[in-house]
Coordinates of C-alpha atoms in Angstrom, one line a residue:
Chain A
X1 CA 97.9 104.0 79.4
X2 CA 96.3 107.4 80.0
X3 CA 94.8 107.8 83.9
X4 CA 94.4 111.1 85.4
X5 CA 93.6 110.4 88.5
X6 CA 97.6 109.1 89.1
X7 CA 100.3 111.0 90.8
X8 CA 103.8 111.2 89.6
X9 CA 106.3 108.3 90.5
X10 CA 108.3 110.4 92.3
X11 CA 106.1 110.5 95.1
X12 CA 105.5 106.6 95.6
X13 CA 109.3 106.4 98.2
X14 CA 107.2 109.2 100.7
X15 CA 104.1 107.3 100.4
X16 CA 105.9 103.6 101.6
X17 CA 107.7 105.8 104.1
X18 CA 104.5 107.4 105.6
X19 CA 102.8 103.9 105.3
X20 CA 105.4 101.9 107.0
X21 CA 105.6 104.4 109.6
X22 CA 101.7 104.9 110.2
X23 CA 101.4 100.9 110.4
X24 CA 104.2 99.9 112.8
X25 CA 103.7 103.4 115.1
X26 CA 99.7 102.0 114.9
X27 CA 100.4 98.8 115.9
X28 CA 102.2 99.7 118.8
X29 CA 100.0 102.4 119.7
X30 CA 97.2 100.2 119.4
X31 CA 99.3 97.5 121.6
X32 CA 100.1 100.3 124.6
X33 CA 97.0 102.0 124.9
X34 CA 94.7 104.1 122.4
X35 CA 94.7 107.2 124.3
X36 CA 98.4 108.2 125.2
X37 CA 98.9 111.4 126.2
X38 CA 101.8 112.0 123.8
X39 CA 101.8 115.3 121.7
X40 CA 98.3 116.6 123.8
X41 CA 97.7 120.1 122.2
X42 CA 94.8 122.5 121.1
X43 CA 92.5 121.4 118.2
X44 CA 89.8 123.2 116.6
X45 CA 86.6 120.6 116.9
X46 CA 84.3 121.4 114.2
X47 CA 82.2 118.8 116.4
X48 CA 82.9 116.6 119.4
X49 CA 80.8 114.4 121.5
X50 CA 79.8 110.9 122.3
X51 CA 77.3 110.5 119.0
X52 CA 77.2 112.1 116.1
X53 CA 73.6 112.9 116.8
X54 CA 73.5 113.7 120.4
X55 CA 72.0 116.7 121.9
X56 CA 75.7 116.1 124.5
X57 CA 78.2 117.3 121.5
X58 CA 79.7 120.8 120.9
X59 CA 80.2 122.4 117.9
X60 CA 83.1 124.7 116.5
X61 CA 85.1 124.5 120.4
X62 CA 88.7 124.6 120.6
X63 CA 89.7 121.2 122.4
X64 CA 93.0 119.7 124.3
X65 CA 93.4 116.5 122.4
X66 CA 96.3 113.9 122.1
X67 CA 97.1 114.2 118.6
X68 CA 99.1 111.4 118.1
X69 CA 96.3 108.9 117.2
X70 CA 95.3 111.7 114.8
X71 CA 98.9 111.7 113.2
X72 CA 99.3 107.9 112.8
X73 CA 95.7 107.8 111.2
X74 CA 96.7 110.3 108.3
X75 CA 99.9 108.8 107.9
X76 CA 98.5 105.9 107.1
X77 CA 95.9 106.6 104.8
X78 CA 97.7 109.5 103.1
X79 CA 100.5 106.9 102.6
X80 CA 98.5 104.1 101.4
X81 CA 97.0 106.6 99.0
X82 CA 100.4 107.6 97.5
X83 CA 101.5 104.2 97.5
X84 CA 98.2 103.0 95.2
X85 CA 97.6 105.6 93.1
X86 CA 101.3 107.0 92.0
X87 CA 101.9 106.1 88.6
X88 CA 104.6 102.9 88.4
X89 CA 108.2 103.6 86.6
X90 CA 106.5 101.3 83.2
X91 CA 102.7 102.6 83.4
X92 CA 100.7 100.0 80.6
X93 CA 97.8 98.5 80.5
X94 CA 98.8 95.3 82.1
X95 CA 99.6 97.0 85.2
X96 CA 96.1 99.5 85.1
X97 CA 94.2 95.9 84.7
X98 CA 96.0 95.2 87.9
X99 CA 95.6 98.3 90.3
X100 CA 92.2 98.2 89.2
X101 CA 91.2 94.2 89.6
X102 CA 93.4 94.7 92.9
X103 CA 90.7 98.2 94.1
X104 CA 87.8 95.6 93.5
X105 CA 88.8 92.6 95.3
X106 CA 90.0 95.2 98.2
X107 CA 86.4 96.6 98.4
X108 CA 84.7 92.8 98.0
X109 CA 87.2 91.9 100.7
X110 CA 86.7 94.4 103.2
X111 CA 82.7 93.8 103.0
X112 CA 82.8 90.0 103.2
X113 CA 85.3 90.6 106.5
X114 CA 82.8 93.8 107.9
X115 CA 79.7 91.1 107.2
X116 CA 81.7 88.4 109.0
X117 CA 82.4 90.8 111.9
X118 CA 78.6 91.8 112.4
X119 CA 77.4 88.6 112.7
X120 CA 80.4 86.9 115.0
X121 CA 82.1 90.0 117.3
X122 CA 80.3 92.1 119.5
X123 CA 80.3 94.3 122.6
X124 CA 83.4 96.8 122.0
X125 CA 85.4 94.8 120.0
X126 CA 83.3 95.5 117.3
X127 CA 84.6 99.4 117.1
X128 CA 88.0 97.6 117.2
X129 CA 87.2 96.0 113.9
X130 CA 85.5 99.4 112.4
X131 CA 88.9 100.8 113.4
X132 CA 90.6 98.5 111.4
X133 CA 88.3 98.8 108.8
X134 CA 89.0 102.3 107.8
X135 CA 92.7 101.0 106.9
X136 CA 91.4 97.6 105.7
X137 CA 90.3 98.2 102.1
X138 CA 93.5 100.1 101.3
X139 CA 96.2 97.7 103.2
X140 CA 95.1 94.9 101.4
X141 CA 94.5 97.1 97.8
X142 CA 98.0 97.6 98.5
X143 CA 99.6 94.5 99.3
X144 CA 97.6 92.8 96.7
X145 CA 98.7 95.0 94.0
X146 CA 102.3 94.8 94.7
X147 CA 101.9 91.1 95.2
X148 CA 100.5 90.4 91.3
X149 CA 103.4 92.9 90.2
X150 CA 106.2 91.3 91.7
X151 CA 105.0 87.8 91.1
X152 CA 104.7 88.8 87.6
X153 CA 108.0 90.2 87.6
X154 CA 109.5 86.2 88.2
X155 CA 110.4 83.6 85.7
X156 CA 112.3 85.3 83.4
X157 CA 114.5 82.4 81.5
Chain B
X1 CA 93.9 82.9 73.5
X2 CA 97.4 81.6 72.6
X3 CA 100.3 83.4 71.3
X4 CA 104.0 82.8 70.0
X5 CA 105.8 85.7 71.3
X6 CA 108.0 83.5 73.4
X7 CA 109.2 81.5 69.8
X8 CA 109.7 85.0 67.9
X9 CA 111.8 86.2 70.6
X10 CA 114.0 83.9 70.6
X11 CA 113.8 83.8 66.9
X12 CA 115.0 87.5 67.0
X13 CA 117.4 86.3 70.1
X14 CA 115.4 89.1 72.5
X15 CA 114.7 89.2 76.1
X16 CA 111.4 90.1 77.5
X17 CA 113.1 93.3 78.5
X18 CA 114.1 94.0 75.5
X19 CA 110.9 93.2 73.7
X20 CA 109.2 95.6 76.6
X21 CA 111.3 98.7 75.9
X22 CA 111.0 98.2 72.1
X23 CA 106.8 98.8 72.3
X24 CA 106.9 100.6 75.7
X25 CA 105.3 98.5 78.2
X26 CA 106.5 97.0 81.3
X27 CA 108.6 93.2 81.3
X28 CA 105.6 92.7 83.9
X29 CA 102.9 92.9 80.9
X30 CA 105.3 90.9 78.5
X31 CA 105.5 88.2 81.1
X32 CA 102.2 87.9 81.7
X33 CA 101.1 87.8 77.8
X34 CA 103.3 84.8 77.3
X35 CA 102.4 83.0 79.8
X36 CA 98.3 83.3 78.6
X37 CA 97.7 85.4 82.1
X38 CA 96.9 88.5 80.3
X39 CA 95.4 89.0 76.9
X40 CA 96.6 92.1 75.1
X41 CA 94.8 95.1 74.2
X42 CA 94.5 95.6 70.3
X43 CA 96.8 98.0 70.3
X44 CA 99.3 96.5 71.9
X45 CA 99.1 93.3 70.0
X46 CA 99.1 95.3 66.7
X47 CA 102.2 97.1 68.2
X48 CA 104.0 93.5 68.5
X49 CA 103.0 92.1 65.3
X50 CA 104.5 95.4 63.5
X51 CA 107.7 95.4 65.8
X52 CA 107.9 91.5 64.9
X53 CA 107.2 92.4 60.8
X54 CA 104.2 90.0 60.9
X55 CA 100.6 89.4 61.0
X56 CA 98.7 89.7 64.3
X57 CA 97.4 86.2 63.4
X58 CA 101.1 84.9 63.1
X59 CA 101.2 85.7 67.3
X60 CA 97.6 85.1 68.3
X61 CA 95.8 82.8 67.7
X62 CA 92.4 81.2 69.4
X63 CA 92.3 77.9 70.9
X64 CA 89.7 74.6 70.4
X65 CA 86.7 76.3 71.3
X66 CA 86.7 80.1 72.3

């Protein structure tokens, strides 16, 4: 099966490392508190502010920011990304029906859940959920994926 | 769709790992196609049949009503 948008197998072990690392280190940050001071350092802003179109922002400033929110954010995603979209050790159709069946029901699932959300939470626990959301659709891409493989994997007589 | 690629295997005494490696997919997609989860591409159905020395229709075949 011929993708070009896949990455070389060899990269899929640092992708579940990162991934791991990013959910468990997000968990318990998210657990402790959300602004630690851990790792505080310079950043260069492009923008910050309360609202992205507020007349309270500044643009291109060099910040002091805790960067360890940053961190567990990229590790996350980056990881997730390397995890979905490496190529497997056997790359066949079979398994392309399957990363790709897996992408759609990840994108259907994270809507139903963000529709479900806007109508039921509110006050500030609904930027908790948009939080969650931006690791949502590729947490459950991923487990979903790796769930059809491996149960397809069983029953060998 | 049903197919007989359990029966020639063990007509030919394989496993579905070694039916896999023979036409270059994974055991995964062999699994799947036997147990009528996953219908095989052309290709890859015409890949079988030639590996098995038969006739596509030999494998797959339709059921009752499709």
């Amino acid at each position: 099966m011929k993708t070009n948008y896949l990455l070389p197998n060899k990269y899929k072990t640092l992708g579940w490392i990162l991934f791991t690392l990013g959910i468990i280190l997000g968990i318990i940050l998210y657990i402790s508190d959300y602004e630690s001071e851990a790792l505080t350092t310079k950043v260069l802003s492009i923008y910050s502010g309360e609202t992205i179109l507020g007349n309270d922002g500044g643009y291109f400033q060099i910040i002091e920011n805790s960067i360890i929110d940053e961190l567990i954010t990229l590790a996350i995603i980056i990881g997730g990304l390397l995890v979905g979209f490496t190529k497997e050790k056997v790359e066949d159709e079979f398994i392309y029906k399957l990363r790709k069946d897996s992408l759609v029901w990840a994108l259907i699932f994270n809507y139903v859940v963000l529709i479900l959300t806007t109508i039921f939470i509110y006050d500030f626990a609904y930027f908790d959920v948009l939080v969650f959301n931006m690791f949502t659709p590729l947490l459950f891409f991923v487990f979903r994926f790796n769930f059809l493989k491996f149960k397809s994997q069983s029953h060998e007589e | 769709m049903k197919n007989s690629i359990k029966v020639q295997r063990a007509m030919r005494d394989m496993t579905q790992a070694d039916l896999a490696k023979h036409i270059g997919v994974s055991r995964q997609s062999i699994n799947a196609i036997e147990k009528n989860k996953y219908v095989p591409s052309t290709v890859l159905a015409l890949k079988i049949a030639k590996l098995f020395n038969t006739k596509v229709e030999d494998i797959f075949f339709l059921e009752g009503n499709e």
